[in-house]
CSV table of C-alpha atoms in Angstrom, one decimal:
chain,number,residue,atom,x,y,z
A,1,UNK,CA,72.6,101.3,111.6
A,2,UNK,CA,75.7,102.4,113.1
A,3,UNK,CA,79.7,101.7,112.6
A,4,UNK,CA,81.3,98.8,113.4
A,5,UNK,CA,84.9,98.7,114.7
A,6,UNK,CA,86.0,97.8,111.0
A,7,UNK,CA,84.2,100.6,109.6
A,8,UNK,CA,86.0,103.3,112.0
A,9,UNK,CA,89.3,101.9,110.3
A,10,UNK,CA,88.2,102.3,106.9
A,11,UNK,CA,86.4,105.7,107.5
A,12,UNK,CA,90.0,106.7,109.0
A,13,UNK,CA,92.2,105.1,105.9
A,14,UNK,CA,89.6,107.3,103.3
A,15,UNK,CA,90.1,110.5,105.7
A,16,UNK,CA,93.7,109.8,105.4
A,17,UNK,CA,94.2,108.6,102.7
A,18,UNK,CA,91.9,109.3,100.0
A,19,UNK,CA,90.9,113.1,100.7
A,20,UNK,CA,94.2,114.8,101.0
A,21,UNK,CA,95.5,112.6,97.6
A,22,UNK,CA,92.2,114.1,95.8
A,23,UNK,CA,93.1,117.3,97.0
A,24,UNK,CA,97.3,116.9,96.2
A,25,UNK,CA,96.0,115.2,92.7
A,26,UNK,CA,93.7,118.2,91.8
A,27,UNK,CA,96.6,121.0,92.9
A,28,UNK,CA,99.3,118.9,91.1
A,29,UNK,CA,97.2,118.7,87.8
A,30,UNK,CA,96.3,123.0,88.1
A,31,UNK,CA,100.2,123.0,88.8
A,32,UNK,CA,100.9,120.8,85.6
A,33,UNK,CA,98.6,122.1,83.4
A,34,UNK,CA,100.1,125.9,84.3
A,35,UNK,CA,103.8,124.6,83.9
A,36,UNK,CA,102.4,123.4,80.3
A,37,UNK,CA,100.8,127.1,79.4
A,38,UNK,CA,103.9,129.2,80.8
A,39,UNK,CA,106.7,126.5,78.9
A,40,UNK,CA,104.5,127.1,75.4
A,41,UNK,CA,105.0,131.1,75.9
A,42,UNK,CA,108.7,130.6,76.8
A,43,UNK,CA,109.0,128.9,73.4
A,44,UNK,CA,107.7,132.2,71.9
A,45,UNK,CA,108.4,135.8,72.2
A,46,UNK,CA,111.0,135.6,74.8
A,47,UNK,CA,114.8,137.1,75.8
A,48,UNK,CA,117.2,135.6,77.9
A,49,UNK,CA,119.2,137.0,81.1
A,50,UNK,CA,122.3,135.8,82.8
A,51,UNK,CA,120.7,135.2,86.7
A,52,UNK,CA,122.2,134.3,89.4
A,53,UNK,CA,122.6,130.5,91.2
A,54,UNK,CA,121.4,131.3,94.5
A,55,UNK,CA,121.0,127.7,96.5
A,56,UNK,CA,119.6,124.0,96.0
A,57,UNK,CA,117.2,121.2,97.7
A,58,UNK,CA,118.1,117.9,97.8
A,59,UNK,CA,115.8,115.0,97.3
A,60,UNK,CA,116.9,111.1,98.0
A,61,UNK,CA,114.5,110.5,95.3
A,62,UNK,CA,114.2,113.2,93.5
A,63,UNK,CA,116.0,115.7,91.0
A,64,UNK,CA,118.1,118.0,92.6
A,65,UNK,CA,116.1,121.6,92.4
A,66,UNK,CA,118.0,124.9,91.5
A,67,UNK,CA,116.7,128.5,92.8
A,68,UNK,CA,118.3,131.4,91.2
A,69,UNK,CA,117.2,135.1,91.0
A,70,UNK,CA,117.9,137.8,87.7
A,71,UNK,CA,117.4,141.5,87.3
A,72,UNK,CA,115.5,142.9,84.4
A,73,UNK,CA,115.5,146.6,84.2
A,74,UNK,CA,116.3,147.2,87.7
A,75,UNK,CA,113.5,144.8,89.4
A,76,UNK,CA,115.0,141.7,90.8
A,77,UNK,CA,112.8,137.8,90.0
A,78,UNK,CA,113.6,134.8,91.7
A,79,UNK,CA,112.9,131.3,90.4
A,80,UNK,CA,113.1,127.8,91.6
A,81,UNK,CA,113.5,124.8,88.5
A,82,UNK,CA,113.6,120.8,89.2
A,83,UNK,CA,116.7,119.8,86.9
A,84,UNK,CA,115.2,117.8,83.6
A,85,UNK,CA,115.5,114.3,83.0
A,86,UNK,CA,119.2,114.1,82.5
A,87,UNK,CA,120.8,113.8,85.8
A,88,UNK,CA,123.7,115.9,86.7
A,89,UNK,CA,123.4,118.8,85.1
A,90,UNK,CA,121.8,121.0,87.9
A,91,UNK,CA,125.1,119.3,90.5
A,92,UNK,CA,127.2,121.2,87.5
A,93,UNK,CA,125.9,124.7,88.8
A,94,UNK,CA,127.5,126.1,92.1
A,95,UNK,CA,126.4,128.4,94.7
A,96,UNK,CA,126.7,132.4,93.4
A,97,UNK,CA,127.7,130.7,89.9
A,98,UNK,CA,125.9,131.9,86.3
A,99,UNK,CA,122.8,130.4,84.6
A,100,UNK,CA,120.7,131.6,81.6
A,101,UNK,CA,117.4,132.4,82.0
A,102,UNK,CA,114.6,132.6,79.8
A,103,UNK,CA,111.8,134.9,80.6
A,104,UNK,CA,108.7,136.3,79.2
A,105,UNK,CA,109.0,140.1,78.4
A,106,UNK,CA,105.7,141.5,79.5
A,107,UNK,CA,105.8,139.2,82.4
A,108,UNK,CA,109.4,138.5,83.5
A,109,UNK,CA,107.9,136.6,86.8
A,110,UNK,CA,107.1,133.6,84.0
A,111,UNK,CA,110.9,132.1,83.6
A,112,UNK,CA,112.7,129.1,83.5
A,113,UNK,CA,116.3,128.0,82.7
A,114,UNK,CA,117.1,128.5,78.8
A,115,UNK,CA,118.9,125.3,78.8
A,116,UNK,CA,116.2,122.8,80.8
A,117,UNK,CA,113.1,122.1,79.7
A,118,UNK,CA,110.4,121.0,81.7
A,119,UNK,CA,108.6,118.0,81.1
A,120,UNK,CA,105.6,116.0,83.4
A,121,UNK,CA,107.8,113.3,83.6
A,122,UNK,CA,109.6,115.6,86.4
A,123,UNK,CA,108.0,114.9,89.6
A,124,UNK,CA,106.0,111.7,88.5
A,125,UNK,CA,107.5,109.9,91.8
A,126,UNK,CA,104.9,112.3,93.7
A,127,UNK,CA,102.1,111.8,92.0
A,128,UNK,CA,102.8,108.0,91.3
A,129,UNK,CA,102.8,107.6,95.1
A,130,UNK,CA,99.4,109.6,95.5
A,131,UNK,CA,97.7,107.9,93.1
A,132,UNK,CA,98.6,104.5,95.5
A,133,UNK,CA,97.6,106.2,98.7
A,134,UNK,CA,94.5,107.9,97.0
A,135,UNK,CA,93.5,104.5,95.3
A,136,UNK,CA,93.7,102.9,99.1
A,137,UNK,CA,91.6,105.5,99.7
A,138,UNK,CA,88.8,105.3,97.6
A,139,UNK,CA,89.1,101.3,98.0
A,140,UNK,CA,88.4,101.7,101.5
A,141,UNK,CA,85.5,104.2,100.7
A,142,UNK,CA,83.8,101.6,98.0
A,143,UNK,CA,83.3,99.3,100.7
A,144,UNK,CA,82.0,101.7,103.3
A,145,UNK,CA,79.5,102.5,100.5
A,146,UNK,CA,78.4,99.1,99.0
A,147,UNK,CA,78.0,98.2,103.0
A,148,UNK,CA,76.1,100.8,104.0
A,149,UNK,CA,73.4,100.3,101.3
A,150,UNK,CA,73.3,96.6,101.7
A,151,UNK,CA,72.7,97.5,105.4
A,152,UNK,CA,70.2,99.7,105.2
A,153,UNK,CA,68.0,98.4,102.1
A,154,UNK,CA,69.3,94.6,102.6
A,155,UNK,CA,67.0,91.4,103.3
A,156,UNK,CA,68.2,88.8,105.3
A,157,UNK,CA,68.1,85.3,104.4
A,158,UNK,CA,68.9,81.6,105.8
A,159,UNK,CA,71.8,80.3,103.5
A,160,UNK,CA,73.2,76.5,103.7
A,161,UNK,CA,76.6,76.4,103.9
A,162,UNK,CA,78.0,74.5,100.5
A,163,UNK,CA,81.6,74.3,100.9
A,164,UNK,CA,84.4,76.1,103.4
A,165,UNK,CA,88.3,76.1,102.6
A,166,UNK,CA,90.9,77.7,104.4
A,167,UNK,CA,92.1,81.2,102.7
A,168,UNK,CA,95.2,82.4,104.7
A,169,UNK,CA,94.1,83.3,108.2
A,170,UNK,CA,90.1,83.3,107.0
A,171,UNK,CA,87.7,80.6,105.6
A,172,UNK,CA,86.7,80.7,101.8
A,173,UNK,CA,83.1,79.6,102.6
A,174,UNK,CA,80.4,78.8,99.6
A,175,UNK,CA,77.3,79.0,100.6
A,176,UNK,CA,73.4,78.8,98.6
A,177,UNK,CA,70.0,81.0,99.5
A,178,UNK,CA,66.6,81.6,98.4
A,179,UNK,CA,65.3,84.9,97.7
A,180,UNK,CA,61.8,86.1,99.1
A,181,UNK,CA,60.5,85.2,95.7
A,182,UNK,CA,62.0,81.6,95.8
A,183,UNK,CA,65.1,82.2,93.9
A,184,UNK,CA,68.3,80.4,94.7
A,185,UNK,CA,71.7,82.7,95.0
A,186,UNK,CA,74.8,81.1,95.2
A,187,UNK,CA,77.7,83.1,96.7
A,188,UNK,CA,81.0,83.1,98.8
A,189,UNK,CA,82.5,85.4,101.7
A,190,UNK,CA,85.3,85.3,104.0
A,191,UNK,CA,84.3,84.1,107.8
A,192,UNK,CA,86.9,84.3,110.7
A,193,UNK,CA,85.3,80.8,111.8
A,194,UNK,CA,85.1,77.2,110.3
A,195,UNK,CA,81.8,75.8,109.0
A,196,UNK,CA,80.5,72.7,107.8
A,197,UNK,CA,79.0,71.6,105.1
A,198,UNK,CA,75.1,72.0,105.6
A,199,UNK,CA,75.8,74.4,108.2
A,200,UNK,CA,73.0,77.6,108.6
A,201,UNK,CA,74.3,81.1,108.1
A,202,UNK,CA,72.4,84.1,107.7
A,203,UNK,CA,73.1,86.0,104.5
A,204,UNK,CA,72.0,89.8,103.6
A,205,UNK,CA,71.4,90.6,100.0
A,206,UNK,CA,69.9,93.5,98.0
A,207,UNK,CA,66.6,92.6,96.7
A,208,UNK,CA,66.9,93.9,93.3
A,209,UNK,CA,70.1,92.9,92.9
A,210,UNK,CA,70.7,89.3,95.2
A,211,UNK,CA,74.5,88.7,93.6
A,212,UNK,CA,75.0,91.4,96.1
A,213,UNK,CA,75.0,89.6,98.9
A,214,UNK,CA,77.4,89.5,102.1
A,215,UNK,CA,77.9,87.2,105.3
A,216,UNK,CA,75.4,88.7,108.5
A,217,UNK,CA,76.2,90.6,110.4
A,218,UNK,CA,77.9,92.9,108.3
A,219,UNK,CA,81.6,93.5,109.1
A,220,UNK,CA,81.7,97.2,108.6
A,221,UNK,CA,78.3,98.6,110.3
A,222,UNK,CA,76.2,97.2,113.2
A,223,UNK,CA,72.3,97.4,112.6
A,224,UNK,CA,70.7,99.5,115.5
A,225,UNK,CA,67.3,98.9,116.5
């Protein structure tokens, strides 16, 4: 059993695709569940500081994002904050200009603005766009999977060809077989090439499961003798 062409794509679009989105996903939910802990101590024991605007990052898509920096008996923090869900108040702010900050007295590093409050909803764009790619991903990965066992523990079988309709650039084509114990499987798959009804194709299907069945040769490995 080796790959076919078709499975070298799909092994690239899970590489690509799926793996780096797991990883993003994971980091983004650490990320989100640490943004919840530090915003529910900021609503506690806290004080507040007059900080500094020192720059901002636009985003086409996304909120604009303030750094600033305050001093707290004589050590200087910095702090970066994506503006909340009402738009325009972070493009009220200027370059050197004032904002209150609210920090955490034992650990002044754990700040935010006093008058934004963070919410999950900031950011969903990113992972709303890595949960597509990652979803391609793992798509591409459940058919690598549910080929490669059909190839290695499937049974081949001579199917009779029961009906064939064109599906876009493919052929729909229906299609009956007998198990080694005599049982008859219907099934479908799609076939680059027009056949007849009555026609002989070879099917391969799991023997203790035959609905899982597929067209031979599979388009995703080649079987090496």
């Amino acid at each position: 059993m080796d790959f076919d062409g078709d499975a070298r794509y799909a092994l690239v679009v899970v590489v690509l695709f799926f793996v780096p989105g797991l990883i993003f996903l994971g980091w983004k939910g650490y990320d989100y569940v640490k943004q919840f802990q530090q915003r529910d101590q900021l609503r506690g024991d806290v004080r507040e500081v007059v900080g500094t605007v020192t720059g901002f990052s636009f985003g086409r898509y996304s909120p604009i994002s303030v750094n600033y920096r305050f001093t707290v008996n004589g050590m200087t923090y910095s702090g970066e904050a994506l503006e909340p869900g009402s738009p325009g108040q972070g493009a009220s702010l200027s370059k050197g200009g004032d904002i209150s900050i609210r920090f955490l007295p034992s650990n002044p590093a754990i700040n935010h603005p006093d008058a934004w409050e963070w919410s999950p909803a900031i950011g969903w764009y990113f992972v709303v766009g890595e949960v597509f790619f990652t979803s391609i991903g793992g798509l591409a990965l459940a058919f690598l999977l549910r080929d490669r066992r059909l190839a290695r523990y499937g049974k081949a079988s001579e199917g009779v060809v029961t009906g064939c309709a064109r599906n876009d650039r493919w052929f729909r084509v229906s299609y009956e077989f007998r198990t080694e114990s005599g049982v008859l499987i219907k099934g479908h798959d799609d076939f680059k090439d027009e056949y007849g009804v009555g026609a002989r194709i070879w099917i391969l299907y799991l023997p203790r499961k035959p609905q899982r069945n597929h067209r031979y040769p599979l388009s995703l490995y080649a079987i090496v003798e």
